[in-house]
mmCIF file of C-alpha atoms in Angstrom:
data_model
loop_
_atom_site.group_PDB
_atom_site.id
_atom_site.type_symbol
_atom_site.label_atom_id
_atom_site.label_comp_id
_atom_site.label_asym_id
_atom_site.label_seq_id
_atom_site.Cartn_x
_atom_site.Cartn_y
_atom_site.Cartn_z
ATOM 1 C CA UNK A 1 -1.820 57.737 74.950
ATOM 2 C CA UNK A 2 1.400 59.268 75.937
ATOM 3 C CA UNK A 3 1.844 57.592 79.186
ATOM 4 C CA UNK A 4 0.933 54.129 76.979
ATOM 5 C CA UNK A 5 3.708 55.328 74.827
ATOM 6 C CA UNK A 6 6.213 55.601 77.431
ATOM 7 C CA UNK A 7 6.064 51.461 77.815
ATOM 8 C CA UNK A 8 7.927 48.602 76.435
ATOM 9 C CA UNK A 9 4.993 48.029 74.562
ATOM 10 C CA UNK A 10 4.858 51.950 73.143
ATOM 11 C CA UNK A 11 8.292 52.187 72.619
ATOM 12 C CA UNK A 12 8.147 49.186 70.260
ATOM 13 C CA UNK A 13 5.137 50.461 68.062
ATOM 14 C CA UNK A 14 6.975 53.686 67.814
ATOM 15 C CA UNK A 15 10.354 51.970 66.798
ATOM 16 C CA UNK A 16 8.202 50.514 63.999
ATOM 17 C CA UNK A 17 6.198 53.645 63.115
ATOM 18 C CA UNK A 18 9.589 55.796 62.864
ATOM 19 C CA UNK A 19 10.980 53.160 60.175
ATOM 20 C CA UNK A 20 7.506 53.114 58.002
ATOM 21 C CA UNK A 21 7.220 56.903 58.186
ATOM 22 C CA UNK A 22 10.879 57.351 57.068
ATOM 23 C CA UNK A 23 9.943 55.454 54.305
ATOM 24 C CA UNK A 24 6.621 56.871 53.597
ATOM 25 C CA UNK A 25 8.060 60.397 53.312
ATOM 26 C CA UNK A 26 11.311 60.208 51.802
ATOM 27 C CA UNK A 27 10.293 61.009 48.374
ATOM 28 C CA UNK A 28 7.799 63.516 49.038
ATOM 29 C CA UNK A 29 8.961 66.823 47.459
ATOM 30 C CA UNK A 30 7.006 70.533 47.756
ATOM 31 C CA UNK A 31 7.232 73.217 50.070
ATOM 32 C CA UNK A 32 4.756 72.824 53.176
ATOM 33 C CA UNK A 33 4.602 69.686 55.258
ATOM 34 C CA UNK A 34 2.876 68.940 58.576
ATOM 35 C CA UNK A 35 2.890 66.324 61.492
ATOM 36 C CA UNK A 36 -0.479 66.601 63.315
ATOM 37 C CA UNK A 37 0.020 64.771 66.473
ATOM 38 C CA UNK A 38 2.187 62.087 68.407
ATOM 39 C CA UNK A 39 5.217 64.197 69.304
ATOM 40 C CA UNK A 40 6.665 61.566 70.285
ATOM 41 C CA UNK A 41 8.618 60.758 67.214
ATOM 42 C CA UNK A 42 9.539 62.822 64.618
ATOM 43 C CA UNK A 43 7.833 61.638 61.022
ATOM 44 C CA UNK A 44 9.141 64.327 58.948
ATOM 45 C CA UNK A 45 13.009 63.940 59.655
ATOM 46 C CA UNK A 46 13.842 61.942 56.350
ATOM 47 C CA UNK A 47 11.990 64.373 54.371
ATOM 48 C CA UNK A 48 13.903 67.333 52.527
ATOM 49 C CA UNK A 49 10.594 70.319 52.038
ATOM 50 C CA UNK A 50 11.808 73.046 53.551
ATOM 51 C CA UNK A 51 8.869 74.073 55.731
ATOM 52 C CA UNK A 52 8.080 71.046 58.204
ATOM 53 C CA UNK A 53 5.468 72.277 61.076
ATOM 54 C CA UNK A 54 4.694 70.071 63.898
ATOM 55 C CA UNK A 55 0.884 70.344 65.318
ATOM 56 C CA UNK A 56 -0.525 69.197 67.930
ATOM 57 C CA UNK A 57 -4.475 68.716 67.834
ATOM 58 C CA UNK A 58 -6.465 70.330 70.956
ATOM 59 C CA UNK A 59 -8.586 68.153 72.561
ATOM 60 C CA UNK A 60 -12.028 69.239 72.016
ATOM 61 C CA UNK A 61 -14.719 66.701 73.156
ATOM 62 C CA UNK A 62 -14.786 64.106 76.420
ATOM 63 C CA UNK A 63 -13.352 61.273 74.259
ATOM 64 C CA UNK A 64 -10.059 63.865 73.343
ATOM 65 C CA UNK A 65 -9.567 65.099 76.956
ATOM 66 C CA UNK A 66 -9.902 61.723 78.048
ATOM 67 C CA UNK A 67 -7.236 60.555 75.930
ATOM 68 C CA UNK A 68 -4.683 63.631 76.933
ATOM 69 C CA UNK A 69 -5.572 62.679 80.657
ATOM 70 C CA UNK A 70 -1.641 61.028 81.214
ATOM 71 C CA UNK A 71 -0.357 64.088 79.608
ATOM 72 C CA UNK A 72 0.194 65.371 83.015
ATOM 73 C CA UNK A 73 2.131 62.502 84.189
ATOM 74 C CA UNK A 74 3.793 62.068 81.007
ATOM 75 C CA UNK A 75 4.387 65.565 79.595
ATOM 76 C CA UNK A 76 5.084 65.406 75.579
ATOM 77 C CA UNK A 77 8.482 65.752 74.067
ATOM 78 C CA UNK A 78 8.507 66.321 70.498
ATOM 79 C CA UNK A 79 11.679 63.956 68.941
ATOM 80 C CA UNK A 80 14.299 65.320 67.417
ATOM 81 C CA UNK A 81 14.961 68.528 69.557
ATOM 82 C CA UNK A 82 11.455 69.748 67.232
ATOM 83 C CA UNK A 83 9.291 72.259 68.858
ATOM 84 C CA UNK A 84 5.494 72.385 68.381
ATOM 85 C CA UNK A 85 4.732 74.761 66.118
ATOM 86 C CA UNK A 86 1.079 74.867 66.765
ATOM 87 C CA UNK A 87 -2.117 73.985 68.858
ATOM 88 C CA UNK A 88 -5.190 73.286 66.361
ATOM 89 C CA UNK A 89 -8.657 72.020 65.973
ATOM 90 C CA UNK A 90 -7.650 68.488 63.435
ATOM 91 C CA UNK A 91 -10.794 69.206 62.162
ATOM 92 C CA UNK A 92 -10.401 73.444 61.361
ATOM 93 C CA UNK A 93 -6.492 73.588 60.219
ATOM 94 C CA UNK A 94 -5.716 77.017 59.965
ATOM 95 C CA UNK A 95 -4.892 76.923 56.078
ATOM 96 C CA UNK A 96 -6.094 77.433 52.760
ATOM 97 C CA UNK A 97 -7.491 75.146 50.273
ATOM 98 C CA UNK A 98 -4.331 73.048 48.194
ATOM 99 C CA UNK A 99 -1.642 74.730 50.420
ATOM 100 C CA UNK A 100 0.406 71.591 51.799
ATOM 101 C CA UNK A 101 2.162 69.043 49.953
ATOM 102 C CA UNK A 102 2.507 66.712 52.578
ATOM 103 C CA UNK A 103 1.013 65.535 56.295
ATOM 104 C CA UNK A 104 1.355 62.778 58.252
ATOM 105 C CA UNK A 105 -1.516 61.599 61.217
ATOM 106 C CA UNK A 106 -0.260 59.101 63.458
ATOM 107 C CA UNK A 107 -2.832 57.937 65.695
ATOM 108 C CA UNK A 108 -4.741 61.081 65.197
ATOM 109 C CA UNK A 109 -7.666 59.857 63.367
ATOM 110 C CA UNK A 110 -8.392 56.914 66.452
ATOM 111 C CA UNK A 111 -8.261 59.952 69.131
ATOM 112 C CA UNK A 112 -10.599 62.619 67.007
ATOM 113 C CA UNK A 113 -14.453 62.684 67.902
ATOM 114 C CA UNK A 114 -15.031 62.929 64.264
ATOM 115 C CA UNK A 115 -12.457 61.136 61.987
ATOM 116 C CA UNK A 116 -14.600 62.114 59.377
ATOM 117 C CA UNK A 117 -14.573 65.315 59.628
ATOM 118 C CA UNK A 118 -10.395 65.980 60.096
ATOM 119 C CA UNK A 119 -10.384 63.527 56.740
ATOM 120 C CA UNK A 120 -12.650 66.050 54.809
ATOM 121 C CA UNK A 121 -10.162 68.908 56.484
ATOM 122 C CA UNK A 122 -7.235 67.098 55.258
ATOM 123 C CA UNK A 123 -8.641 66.755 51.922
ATOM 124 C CA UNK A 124 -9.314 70.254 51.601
ATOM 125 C CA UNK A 125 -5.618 71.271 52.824
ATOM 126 C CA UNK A 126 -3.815 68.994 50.522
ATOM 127 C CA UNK A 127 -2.522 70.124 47.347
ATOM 128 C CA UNK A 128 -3.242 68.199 43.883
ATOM 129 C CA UNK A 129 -1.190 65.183 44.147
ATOM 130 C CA UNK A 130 -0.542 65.714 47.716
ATOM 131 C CA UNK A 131 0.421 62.857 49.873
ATOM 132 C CA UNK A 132 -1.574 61.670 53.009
ATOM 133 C CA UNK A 133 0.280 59.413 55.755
ATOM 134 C CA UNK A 134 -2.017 57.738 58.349
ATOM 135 C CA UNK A 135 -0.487 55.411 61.162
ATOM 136 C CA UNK A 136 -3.376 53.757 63.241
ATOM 137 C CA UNK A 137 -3.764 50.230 65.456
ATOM 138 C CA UNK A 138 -5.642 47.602 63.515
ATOM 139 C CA UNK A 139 -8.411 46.608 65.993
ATOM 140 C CA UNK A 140 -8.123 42.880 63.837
ATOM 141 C CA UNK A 141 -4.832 41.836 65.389
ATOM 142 C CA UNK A 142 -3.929 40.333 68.954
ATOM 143 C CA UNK A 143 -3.632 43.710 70.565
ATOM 144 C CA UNK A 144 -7.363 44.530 69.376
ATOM 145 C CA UNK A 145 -8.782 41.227 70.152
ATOM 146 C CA UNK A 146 -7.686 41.338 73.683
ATOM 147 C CA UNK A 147 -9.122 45.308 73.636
ATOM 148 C CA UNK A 148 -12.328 44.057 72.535
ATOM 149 C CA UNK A 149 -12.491 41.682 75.012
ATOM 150 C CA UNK A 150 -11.801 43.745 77.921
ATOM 151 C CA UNK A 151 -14.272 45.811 76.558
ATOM 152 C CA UNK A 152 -16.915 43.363 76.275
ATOM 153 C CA UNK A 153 -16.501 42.149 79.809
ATOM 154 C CA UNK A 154 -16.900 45.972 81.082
ATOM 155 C CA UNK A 155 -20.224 45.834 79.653
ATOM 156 C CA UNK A 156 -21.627 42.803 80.812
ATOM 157 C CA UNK A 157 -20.575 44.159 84.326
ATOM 158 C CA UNK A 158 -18.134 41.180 84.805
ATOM 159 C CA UNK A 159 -14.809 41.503 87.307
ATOM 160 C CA UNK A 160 -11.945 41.562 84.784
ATOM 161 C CA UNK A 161 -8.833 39.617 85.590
ATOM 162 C CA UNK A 162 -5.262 41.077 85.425
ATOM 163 C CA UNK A 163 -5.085 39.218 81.729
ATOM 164 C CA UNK A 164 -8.205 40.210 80.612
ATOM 165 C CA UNK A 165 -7.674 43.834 81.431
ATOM 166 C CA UNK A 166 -7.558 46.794 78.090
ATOM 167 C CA UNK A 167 -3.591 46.990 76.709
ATOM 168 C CA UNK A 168 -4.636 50.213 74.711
ATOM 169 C CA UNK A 169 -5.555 53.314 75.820
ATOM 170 C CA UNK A 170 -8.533 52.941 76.678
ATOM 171 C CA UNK A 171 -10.036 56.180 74.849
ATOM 172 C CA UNK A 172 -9.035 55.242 71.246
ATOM 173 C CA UNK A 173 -11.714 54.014 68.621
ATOM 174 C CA UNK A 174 -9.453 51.880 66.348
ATOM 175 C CA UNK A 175 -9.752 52.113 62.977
ATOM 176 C CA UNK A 176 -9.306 48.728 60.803
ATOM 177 C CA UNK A 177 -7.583 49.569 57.206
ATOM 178 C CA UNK A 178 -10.193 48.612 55.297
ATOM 179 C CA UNK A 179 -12.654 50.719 56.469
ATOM 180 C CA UNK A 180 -9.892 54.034 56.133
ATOM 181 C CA UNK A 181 -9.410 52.522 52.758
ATOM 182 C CA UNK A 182 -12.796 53.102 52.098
ATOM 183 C CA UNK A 183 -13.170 56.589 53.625
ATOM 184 C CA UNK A 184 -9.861 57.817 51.138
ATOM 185 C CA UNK A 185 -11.335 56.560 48.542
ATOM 186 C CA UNK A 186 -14.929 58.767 49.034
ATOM 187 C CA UNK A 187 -13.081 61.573 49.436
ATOM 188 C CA UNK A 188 -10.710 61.231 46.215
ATOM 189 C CA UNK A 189 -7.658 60.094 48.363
ATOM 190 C CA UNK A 190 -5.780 56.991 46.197
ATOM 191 C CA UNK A 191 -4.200 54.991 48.453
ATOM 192 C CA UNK A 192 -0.873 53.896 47.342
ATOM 193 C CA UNK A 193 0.422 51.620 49.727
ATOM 194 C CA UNK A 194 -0.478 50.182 52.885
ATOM 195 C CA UNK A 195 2.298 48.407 55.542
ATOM 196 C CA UNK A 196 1.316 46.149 58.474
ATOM 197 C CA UNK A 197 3.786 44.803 61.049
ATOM 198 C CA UNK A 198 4.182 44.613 64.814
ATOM 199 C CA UNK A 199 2.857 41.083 64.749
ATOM 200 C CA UNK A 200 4.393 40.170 68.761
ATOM 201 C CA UNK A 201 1.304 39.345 71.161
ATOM 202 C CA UNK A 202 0.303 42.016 74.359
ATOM 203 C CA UNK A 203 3.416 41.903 76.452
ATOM 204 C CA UNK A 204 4.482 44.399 78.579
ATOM 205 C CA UNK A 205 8.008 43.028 79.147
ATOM 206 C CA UNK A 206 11.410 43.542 76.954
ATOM 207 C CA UNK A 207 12.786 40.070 77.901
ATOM 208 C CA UNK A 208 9.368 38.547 76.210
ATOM 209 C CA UNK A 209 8.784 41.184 73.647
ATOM 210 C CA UNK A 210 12.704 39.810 72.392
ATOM 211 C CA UNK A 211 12.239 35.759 72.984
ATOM 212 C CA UNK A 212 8.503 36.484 70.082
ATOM 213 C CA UNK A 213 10.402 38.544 67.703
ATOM 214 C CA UNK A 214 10.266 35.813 65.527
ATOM 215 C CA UNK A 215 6.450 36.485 64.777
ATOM 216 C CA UNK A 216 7.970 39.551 62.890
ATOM 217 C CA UNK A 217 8.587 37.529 59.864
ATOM 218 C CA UNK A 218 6.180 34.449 60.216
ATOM 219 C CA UNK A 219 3.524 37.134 60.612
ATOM 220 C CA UNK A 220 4.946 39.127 57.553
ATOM 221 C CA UNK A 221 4.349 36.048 55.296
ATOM 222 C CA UNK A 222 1.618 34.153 56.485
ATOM 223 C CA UNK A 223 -0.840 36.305 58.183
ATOM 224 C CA UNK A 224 0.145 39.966 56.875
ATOM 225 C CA UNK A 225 -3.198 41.642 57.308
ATOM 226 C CA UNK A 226 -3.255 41.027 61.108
ATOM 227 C CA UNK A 227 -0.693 42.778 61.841
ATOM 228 C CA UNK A 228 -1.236 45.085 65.249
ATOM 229 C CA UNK A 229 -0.217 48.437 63.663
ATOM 230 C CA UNK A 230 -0.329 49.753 60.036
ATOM 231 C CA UNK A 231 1.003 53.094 57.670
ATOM 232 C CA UNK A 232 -0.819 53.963 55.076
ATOM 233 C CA UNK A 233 -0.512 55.979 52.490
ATOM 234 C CA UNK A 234 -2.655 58.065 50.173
ATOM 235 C CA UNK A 235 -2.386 60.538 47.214
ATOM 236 C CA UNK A 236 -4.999 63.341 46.252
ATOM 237 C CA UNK A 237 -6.322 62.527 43.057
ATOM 238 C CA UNK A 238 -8.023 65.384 41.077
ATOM 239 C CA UNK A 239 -9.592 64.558 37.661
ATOM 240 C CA UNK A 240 -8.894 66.618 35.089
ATOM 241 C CA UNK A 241 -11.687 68.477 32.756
ATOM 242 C CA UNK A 242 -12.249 68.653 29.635
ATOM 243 C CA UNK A 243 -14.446 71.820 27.951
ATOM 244 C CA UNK A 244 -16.608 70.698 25.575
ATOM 245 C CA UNK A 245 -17.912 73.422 22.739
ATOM 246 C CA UNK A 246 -21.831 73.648 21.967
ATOM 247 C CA UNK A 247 -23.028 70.917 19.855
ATOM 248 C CA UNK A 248 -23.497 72.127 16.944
ATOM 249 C CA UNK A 249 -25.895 71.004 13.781
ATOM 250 C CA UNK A 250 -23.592 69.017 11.212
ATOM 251 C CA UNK A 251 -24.611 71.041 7.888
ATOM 252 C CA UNK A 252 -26.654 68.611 5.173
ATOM 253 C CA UNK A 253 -24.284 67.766 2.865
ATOM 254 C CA UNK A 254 -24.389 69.229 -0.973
ATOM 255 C CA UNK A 255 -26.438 67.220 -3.438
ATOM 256 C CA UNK A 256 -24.419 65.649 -6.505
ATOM 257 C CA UNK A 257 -25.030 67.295 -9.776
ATOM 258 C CA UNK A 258 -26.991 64.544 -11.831
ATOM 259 C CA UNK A 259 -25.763 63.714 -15.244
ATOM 260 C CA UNK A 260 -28.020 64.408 -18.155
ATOM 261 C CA UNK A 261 -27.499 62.220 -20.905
ATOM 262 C CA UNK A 262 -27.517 64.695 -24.087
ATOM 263 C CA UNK A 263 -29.810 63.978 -27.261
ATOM 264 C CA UNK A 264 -28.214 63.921 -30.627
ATOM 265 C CA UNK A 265 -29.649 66.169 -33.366
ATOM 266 C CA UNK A 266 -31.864 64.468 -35.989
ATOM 267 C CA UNK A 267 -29.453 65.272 -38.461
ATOM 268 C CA UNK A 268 -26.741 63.346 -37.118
ATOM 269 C CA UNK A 269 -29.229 60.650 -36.921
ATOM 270 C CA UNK A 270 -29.342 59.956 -40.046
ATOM 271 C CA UNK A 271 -26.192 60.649 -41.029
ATOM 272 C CA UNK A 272 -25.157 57.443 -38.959
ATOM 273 C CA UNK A 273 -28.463 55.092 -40.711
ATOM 274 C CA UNK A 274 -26.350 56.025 -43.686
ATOM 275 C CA UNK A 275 -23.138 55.575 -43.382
ATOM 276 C CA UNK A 276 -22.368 52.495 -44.613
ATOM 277 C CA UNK A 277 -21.746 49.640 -42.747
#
């Protein structure tokens, strides 16, 4: 991924993720915030919480080793002038239950063996109200059509062609927003907002990259969910409870008094047959 990143291509995508996850984490207060991956730019600089850490996750399966392969070649540089605080498992942070108030996963999840898994570890981490950012590459766009394709070739055993070759790293499982929509929502994540963009077709070249820019704003309006890259964004919801005493027996309510009519005397009788009239 980091030697990918290094292209005209990469160096696009993470123009465009830089701007979303300014935006995403500018109003995010608390105390503890994380970055857990993609050094390569620096998604907690517009936030004010005092304790940023930046992590990066340690490749722990074939699929993860296989993706840190053009680390070598490429070695990471955190942005900013950041060092890496940390080397962890993405799916074992070393923290306690509701301890940060804010991290951010670019690419992370498509790179994990088990996005499942760092999702439940996330959930765990994040404080009530807590915000979740997640930057991924939408395998429904032009960039995952043509990865699929190459991919589909590779299996039939058919010679691929310079233009039918993978753009994308090659180890990444891509993740389509719908379906992380879906996983947030299982694990009592809201999702608050979700931004697509990077709409320009698989070019490796600056001159043609510039000359479709204009697919920025066509695909903005009129094909939005297609875009090639997306942020989202997610808040932990947690319900409050309510304690409810014991049920108790209402208590039968108290019988009327009934009215007794009172019988007159027999002398009073007849003194009113004869009265006279």
């Amino acid at each position: 991924m980091a030697a990918w990143l290094a292209s005209e291509a990469g160096r696009y995508l993470l123009a465009w993720e830089q701007e979303r996850c300014d935006e995403a984490v500018a109003d995010c207060f608390g105390y503890h915030a994380l970055q857990l991956g993609l050094p390569q730019i620096d998604a907690l600089r517009a936030n004010r919480i005092p304790k940023r850490w930046l992590a990066q996750p340690e490749p722990s399966s074939a699929l993860e080793r296989h993706a840190d392969q053009g680390a070598a070649a490429a070695p990471l540089q955190p942005s900013g002038g950041r060092e890496l605080a940390l080397v962890t498992h993405a799916a074992a942070l070393p923290f306690s239950e509701n301890t940060l108030d804010l991290i951010v996963l670019p690419h992370t999840l498509e790179f994990s063996a088990d996005p499942h898994a760092v999702l439940r570890e996330v959930q765990r981490v994040l404080l009530p109200e807590g915000r979740l950012v997640v930057c991924g590459l939408n395998p429904w766009s032009l960039w995952g059509l043509r990865q699929q394709r190459a991919r589909l070739l590779a299996r039939l055993g058919l010679q691929r062609p310079r233009w039918a070759r993978p753009f994308l790293p090659e180890a990444g499982e891509f993740i389509a927003h719908r379906r992380l929509r879906d996983w947030l929502q299982l694990l009592g994540l809201e999702v608050e907002s979700c931004r697509m963009g990077c709409y320009r077709p698989a070019l490796q070249s600056e001159l043609w990259l510039q000359r479709w820019s204009w697919m920025e704003r066509a695909g903005a309006r009129y094909w939005p969910f297609f875009g090639n890259a997306y942020c989202m964004v997610a808040v932990k919801r947690v319900r409050g409870l309510r304690l409810l005493g014991p049920a108790w027996k209402p208590k039968p309510a108290a019988a009327a008094p009934v009215a007794v009519a009172c019988q007159a005397s027999p002398a009073r009788l007849d003194d009113e047959h004869q009265s006279p009239a």
